[in-house]
PDB file of C-alpha atoms in Angstrom:
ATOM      1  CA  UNK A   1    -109.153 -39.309 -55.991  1.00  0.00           C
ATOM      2  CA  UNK A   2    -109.791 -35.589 -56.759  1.00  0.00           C
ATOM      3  CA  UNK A   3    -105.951 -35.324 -58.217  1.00  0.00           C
ATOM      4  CA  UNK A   4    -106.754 -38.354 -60.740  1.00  0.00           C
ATOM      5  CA  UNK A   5    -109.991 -36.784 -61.621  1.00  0.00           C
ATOM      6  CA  UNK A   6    -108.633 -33.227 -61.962  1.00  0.00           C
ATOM      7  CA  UNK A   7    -105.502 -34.801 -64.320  1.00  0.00           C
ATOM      8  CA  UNK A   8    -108.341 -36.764 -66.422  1.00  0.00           C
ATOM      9  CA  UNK A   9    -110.719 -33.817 -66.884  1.00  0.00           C
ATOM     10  CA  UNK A  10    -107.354 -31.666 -68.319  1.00  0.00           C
ATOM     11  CA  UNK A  11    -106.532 -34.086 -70.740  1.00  0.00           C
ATOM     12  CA  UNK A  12    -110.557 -33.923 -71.929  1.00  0.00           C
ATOM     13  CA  UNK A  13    -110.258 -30.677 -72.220  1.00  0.00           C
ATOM     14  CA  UNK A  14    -107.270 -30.467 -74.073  1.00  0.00           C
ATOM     15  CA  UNK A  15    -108.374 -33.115 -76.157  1.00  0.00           C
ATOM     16  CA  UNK A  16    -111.190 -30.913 -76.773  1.00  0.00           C
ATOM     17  CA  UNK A  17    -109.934 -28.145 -77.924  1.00  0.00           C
ATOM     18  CA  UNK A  18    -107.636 -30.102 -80.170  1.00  0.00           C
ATOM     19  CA  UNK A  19    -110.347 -31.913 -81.685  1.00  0.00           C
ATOM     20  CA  UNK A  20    -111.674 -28.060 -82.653  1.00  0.00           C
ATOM     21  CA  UNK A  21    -108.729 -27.084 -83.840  1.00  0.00           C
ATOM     22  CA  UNK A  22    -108.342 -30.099 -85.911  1.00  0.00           C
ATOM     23  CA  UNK A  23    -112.024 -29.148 -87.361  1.00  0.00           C
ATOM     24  CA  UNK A  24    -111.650 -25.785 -87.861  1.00  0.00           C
ATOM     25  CA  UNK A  25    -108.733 -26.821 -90.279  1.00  0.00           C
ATOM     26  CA  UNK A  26    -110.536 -29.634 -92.025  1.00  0.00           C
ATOM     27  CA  UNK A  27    -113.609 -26.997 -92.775  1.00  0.00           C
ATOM     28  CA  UNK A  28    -111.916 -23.909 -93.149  1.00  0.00           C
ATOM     29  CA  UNK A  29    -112.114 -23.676 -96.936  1.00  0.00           C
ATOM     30  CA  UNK A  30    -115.661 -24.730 -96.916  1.00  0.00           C
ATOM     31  CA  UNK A  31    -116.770 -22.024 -94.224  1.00  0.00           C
ATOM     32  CA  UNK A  32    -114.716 -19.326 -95.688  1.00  0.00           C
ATOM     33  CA  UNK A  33    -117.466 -17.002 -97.190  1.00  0.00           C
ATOM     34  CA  UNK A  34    -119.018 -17.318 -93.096  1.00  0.00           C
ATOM     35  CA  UNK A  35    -115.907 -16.243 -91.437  1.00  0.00           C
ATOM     36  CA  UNK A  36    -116.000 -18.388 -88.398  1.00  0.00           C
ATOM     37  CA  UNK A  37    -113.117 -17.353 -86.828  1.00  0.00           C
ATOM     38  CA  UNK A  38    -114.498 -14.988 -83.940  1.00  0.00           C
ATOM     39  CA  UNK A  39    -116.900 -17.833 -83.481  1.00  0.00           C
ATOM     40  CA  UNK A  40    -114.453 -20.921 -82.878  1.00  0.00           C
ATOM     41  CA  UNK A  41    -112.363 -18.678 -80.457  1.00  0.00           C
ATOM     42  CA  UNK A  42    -115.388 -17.999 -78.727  1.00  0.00           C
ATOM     43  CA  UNK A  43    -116.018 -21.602 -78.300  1.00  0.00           C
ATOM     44  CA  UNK A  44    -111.938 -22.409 -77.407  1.00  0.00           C
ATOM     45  CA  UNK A  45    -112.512 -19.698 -74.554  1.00  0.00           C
ATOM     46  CA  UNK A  46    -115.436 -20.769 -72.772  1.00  0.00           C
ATOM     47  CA  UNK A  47    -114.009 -24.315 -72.558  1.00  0.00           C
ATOM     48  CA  UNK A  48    -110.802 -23.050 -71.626  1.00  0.00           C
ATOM     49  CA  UNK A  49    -111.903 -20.470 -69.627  1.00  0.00           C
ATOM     50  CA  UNK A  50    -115.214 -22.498 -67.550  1.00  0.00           C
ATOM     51  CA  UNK A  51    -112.095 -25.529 -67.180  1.00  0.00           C
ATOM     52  CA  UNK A  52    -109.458 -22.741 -65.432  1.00  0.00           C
ATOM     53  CA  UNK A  53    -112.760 -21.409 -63.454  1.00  0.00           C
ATOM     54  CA  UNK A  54    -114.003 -24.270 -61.993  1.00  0.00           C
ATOM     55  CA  UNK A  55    -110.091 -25.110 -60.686  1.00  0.00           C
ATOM     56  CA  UNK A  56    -109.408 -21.795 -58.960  1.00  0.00           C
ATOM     57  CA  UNK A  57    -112.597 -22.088 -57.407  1.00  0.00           C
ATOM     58  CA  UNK A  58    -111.674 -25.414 -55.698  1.00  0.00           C
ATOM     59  CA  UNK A  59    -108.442 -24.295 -55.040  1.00  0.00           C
ATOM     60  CA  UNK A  60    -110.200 -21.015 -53.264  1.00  0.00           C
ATOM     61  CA  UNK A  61    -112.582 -23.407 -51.536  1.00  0.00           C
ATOM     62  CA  UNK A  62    -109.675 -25.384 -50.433  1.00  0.00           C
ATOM     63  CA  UNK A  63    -107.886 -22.836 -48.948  1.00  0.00           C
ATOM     64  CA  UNK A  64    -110.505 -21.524 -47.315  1.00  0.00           C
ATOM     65  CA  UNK A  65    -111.273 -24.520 -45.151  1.00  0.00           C
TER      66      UNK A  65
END
């Protein structure tokens, strides 16, 4: 069950980040005198990054056992 899980919380996350993306672009013009930039990579990385964590700490955990 953990592979089907695993494979199912990717595509969320993907899905996430694409929905961001997507955003960024639709509000870009409007947010221009804020320059958001920095702040929506800042919010793609923790995603990205607490996803890729949380795997290579089951896969440690794994391993380990």
């Amino acid at each position: 069950g953990y592979l089907y899980v695993t494979i199912i919380y990717n595509i969320s996350v993907s899905l996430s980040l694409y929905a961001l993306f997507l955003f960024y672009f639709s509000t870009s013009e409007l947010l221009r005198p804020y320059s958001p930039m920095l702040k929506f990579f800042m919010i793609k990385s923790v995603i990205f990054l607490s996803f890729w964590q949380g795997m290579s700490l089951n896969l440690l955990t794994t391993a380990a056992t």
